[in-house]
Tab-separated table of C-alpha atoms in Angstrom:
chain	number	residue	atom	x	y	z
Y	1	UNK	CA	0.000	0.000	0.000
Y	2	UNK	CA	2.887	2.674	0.552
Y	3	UNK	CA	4.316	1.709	-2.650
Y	4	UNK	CA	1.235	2.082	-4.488
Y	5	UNK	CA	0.377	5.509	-2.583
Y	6	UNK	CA	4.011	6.919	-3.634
Y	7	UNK	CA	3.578	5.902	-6.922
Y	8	UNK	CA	0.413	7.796	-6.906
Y	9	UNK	CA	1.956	10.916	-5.610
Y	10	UNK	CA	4.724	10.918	-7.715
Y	11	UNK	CA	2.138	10.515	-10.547
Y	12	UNK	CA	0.358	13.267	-9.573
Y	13	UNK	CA	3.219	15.569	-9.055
Y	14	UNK	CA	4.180	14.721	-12.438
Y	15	UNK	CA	1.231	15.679	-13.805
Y	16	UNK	CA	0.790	18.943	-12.623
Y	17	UNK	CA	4.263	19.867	-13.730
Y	18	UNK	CA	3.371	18.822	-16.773
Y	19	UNK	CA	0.561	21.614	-16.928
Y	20	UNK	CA	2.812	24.069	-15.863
Y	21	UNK	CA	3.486	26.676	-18.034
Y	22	UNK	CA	7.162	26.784	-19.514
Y	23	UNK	CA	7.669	29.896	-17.701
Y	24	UNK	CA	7.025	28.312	-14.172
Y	25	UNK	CA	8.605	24.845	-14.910
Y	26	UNK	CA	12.193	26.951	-15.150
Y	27	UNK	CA	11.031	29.502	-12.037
Y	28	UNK	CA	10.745	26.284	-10.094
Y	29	UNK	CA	14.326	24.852	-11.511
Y	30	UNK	CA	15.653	27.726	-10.417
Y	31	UNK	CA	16.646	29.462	-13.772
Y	32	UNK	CA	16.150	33.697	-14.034
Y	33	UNK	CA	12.718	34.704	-16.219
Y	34	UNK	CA	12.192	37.800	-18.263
Y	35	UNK	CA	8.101	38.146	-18.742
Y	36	UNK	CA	6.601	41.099	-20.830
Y	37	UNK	CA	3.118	42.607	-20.585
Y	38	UNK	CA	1.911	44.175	-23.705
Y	39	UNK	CA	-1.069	45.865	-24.722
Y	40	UNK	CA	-3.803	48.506	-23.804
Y	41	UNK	CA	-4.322	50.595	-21.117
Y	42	UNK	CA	-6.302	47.861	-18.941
Y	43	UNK	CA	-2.540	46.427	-18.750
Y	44	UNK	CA	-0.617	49.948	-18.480
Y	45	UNK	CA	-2.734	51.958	-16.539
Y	46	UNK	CA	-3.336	52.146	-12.836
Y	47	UNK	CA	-5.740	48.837	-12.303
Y	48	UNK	CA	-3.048	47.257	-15.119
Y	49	UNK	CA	0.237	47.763	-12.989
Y	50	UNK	CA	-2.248	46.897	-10.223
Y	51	UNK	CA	-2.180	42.709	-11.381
Y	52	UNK	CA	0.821	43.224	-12.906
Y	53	UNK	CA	2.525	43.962	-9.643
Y	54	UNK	CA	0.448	41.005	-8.135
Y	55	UNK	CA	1.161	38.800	-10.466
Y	56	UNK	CA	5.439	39.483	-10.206
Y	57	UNK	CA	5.115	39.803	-6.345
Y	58	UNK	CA	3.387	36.405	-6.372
Y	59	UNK	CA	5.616	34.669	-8.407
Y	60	UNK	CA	8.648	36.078	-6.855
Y	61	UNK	CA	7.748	34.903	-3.650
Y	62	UNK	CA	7.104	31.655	-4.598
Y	63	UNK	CA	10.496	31.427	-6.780
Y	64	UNK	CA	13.399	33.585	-5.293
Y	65	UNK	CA	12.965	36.648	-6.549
Y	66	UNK	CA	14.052	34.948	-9.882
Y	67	UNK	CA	11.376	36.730	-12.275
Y	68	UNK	CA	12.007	40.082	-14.392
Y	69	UNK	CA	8.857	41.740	-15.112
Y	70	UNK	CA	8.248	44.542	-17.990
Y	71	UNK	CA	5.394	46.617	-18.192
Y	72	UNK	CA	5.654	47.585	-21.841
Y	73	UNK	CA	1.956	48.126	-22.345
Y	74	UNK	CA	0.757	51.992	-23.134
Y	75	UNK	CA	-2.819	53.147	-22.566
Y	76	UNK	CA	-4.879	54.128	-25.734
Y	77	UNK	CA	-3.068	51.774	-28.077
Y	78	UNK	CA	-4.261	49.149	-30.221
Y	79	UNK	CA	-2.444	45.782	-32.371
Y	80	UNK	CA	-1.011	48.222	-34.976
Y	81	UNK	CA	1.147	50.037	-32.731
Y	82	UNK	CA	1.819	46.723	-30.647
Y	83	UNK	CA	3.587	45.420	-34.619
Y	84	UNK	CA	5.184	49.164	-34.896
Y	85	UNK	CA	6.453	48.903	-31.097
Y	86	UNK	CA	7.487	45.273	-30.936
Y	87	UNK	CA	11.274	45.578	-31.350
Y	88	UNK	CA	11.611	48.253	-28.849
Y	89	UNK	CA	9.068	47.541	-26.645
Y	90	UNK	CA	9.110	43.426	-26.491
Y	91	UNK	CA	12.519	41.890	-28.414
Y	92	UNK	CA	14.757	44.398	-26.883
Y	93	UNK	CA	13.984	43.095	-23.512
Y	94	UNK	CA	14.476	39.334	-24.496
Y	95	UNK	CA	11.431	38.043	-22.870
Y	96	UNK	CA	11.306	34.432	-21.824
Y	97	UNK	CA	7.492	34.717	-22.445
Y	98	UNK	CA	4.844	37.461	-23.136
Y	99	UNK	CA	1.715	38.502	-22.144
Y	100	UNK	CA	-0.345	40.045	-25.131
Y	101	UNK	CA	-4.084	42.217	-24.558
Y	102	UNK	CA	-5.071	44.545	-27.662
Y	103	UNK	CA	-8.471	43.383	-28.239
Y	104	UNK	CA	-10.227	46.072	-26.236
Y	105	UNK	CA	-8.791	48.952	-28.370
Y	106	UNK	CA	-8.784	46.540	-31.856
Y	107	UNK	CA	-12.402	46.890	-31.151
Y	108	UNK	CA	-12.706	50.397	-30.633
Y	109	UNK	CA	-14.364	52.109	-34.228
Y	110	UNK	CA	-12.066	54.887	-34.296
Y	111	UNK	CA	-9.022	52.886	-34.851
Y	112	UNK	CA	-10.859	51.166	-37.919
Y	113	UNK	CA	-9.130	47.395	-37.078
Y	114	UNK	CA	-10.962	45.567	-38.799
Y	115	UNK	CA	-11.133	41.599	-37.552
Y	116	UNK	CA	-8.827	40.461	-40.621
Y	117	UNK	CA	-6.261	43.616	-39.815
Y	118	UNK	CA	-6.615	42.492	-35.936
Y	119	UNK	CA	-5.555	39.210	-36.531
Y	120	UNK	CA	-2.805	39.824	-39.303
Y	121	UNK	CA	-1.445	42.211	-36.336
Y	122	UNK	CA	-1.847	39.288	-33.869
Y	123	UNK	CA	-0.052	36.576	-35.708
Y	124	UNK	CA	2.698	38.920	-37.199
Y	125	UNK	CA	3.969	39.888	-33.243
Y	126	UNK	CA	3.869	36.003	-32.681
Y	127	UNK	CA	5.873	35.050	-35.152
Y	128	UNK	CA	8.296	37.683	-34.565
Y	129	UNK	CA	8.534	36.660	-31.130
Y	130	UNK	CA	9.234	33.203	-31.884
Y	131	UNK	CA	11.507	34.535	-34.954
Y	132	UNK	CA	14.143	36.058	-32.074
Y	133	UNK	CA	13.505	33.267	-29.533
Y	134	UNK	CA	11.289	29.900	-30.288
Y	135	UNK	CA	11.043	28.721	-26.647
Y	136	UNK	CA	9.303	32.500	-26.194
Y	137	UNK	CA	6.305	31.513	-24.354
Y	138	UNK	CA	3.240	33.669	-25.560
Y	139	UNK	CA	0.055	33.682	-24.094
Y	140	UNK	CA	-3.142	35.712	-24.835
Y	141	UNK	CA	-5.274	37.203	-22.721
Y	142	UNK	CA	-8.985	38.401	-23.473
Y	143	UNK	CA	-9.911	41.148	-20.912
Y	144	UNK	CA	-13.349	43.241	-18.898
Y	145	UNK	CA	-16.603	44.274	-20.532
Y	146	UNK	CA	-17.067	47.701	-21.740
Y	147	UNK	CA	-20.342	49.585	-20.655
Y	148	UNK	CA	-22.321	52.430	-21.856
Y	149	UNK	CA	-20.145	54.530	-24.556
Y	150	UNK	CA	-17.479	52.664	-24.334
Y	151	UNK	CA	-19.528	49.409	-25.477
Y	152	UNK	CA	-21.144	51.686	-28.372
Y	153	UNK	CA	-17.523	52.672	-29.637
Y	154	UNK	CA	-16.993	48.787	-29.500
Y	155	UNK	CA	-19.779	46.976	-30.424
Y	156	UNK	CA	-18.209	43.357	-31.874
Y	157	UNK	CA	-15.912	43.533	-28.455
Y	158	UNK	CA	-16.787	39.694	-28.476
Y	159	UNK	CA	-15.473	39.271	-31.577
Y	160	UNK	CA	-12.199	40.374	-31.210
Y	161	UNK	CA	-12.227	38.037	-28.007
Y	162	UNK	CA	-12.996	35.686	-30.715
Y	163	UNK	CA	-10.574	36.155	-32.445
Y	164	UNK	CA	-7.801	35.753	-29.438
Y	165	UNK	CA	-9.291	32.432	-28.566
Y	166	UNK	CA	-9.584	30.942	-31.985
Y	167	UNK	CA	-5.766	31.801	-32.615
Y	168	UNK	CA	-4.794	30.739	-29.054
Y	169	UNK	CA	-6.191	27.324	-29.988
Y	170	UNK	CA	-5.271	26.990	-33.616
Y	171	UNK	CA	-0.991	28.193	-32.760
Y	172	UNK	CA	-1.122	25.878	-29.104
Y	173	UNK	CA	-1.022	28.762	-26.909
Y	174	UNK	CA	-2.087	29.402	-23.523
Y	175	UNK	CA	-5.069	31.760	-23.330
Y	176	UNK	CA	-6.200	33.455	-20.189
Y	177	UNK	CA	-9.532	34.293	-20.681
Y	178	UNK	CA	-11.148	36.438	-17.896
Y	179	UNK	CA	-14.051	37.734	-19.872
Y	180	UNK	CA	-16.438	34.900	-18.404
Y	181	UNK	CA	-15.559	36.213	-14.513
Y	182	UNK	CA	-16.293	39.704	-15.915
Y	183	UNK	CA	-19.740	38.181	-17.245
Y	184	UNK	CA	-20.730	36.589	-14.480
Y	185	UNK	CA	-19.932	39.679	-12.086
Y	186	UNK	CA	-22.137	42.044	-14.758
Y	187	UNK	CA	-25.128	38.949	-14.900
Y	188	UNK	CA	-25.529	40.495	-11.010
Y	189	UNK	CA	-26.046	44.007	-12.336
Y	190	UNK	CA	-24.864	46.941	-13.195
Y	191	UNK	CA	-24.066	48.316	-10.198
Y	192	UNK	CA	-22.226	45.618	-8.823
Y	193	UNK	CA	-19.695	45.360	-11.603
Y	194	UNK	CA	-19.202	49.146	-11.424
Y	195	UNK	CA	-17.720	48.212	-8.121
Y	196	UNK	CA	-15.146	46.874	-9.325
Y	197	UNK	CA	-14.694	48.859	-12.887
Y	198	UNK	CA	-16.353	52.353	-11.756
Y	199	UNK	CA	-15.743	54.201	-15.649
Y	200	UNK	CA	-17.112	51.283	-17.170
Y	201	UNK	CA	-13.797	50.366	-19.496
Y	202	UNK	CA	-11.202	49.615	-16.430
Y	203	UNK	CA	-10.666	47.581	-13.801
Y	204	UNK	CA	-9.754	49.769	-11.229
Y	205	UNK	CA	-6.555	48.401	-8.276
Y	206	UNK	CA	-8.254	46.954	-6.275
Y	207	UNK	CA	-10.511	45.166	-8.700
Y	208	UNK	CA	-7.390	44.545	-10.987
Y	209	UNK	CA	-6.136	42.641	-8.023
Y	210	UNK	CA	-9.089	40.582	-7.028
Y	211	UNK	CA	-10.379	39.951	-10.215
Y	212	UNK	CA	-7.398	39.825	-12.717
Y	213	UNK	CA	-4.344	39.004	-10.696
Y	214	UNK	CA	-5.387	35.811	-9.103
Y	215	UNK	CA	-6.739	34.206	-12.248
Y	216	UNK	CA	-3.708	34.643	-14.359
Y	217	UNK	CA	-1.368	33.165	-11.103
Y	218	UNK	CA	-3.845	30.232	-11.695
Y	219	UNK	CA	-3.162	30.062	-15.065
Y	220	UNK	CA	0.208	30.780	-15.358
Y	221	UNK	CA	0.422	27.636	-12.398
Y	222	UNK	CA	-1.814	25.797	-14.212
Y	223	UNK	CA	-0.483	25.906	-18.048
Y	224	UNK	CA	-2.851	24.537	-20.701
C-alpha cells in the first residue's frame, strides 16, 4: 500500500508539472525569467500595474525573486502600434514569455481594425517573437466588458475576443480568458460590476487585483 500511494503521488506531481506553463517549470528549476506585458491601457494603466505587480510579487515569492517583469503596455493603443512597437518595446527586452491584450482597443471604431487587420497584427507579433527566440512563451489574454459609450464605440468587443481564442487554440497557446468572470460579475447588475470597474472600461486596483491578478497566477500555475 505505501508503494502504491508513492507511486500515486509521484504521478500526480508529475502531472501537474506537466501543466505548468514553460515559464514556471524553469522559475521552479531555479533558472532567471524575463516576462513582458503588452497591450492597452487595462494592462498599463493604474488597475493594469495593479495585477501586474500582483502577479510578479506572487511569483517572486514563490520562486526567489528569480522573475524580471516589464510593463511595456501603453494606454490608448491598439495591435497596430503593438507590430510598430514590438522591437523596442518586447525583443529588446528578451522576454522568456509574453503577455499580449489589444483586443479592447482593436475593437474600438475609431481605430478602424478591422477583424482580418486584428488578426494579421496578432499573428505577425507572434511570429516575430518566436523569430528572435522559439522557446518565447506567448500567451493571450482576453480582458473586462465595456459599458455604456465605451460598449457603443466597441460593439463586436466579443469578436475580437474571438478572435484571441480561436488563434490561441489553432498556434497551441495558452489563453487566459477572464471575460467569463467579468460576465458573471455584470449577470448580477450593473451596479455591482461598477464596483469593481467604476468608468465602465477599467478595472480599477483593487478590482485589478481581485479579479485579474489571481486568475492569471492560476493560469500561469496551471499551463494549458
Amino acid at each position: 500500500m505505501k508503494i502504491n500511494l508513492l507511486t500515486i503521488s509521484l504521478t500526480l506531481l508529475s502531472m501537474v508539472s506537466q501543466a505548468q506553463t514553460q515559464l514556471v517549470k524553469n522559475l521552479q528549476a531555479g533558472k532567471a525569467q524575463t516576462l513582458v506585458v503588452y497591450g492597452t491601457s487595462l494592462t498599463a494603466g493604474a488597475g493594469g500595474h495593479a495585477w501586474v505587480d500582483s502577479v510578479a510579487a506572487n511569483l517572486n515569492n514563490k520562486y526567489h525573486n528569480n522573475l524580471t517583469v516589464y510593463n511595456a503596455a501603453k494606454s490608448a493603443m491598439w495591435s497596430t502600434w503593438g507590430v510598430q512597437h514590438l522591437e523596442d518595446s518586447v525583443i529588446s527586452k528578451k522576454p522568456d514569455a509574453v503577455l499580449i491584450e489589444f483586443s479592447m482597443n482593436d475593437a474600438f471604431l475609431n481605430y478602424k481594425t478591422s477583424r482580418e487587420l486584428a488578426e494579421l497584427n496578432l499573428n505577425y507579433m507572434i511570429d516575430r517573437i518566436k523569430l528572435f527566440n522559439p522557446d518565447c512563451e506567448i500567451i493571450l489574454q482576453t480582458m473586462d466588458i465595456a459599458l455604456d459609450r465605451h460598449a457603443a464605440a466597441r460593439p463586436e468587443l466579443i469578436t475580437y475576443y474571438d478572435l484571441y481564442r480561436q488563434v490561441a487554440k489553432k498556434r497551441k497557446l495558452l489563453l487566459i480568458d477572464h471575460y467569463p468572470h467579468w460576465k458573471a460579475i455584470l449577470d448580477k447588475g450593473k451596479e455591482e460590476y461598477l464596483k469593481y470597474v467604476p468608468d465602465g472600461l477599467h478595472p480599477d486596483p483593487e478590482g485589478a487585483r481581485k479579479i485579474i491578478a489571481p486568475y492569471v497566477i492560476e493560469r500561469l500555475m496551471e499551463g494549458k
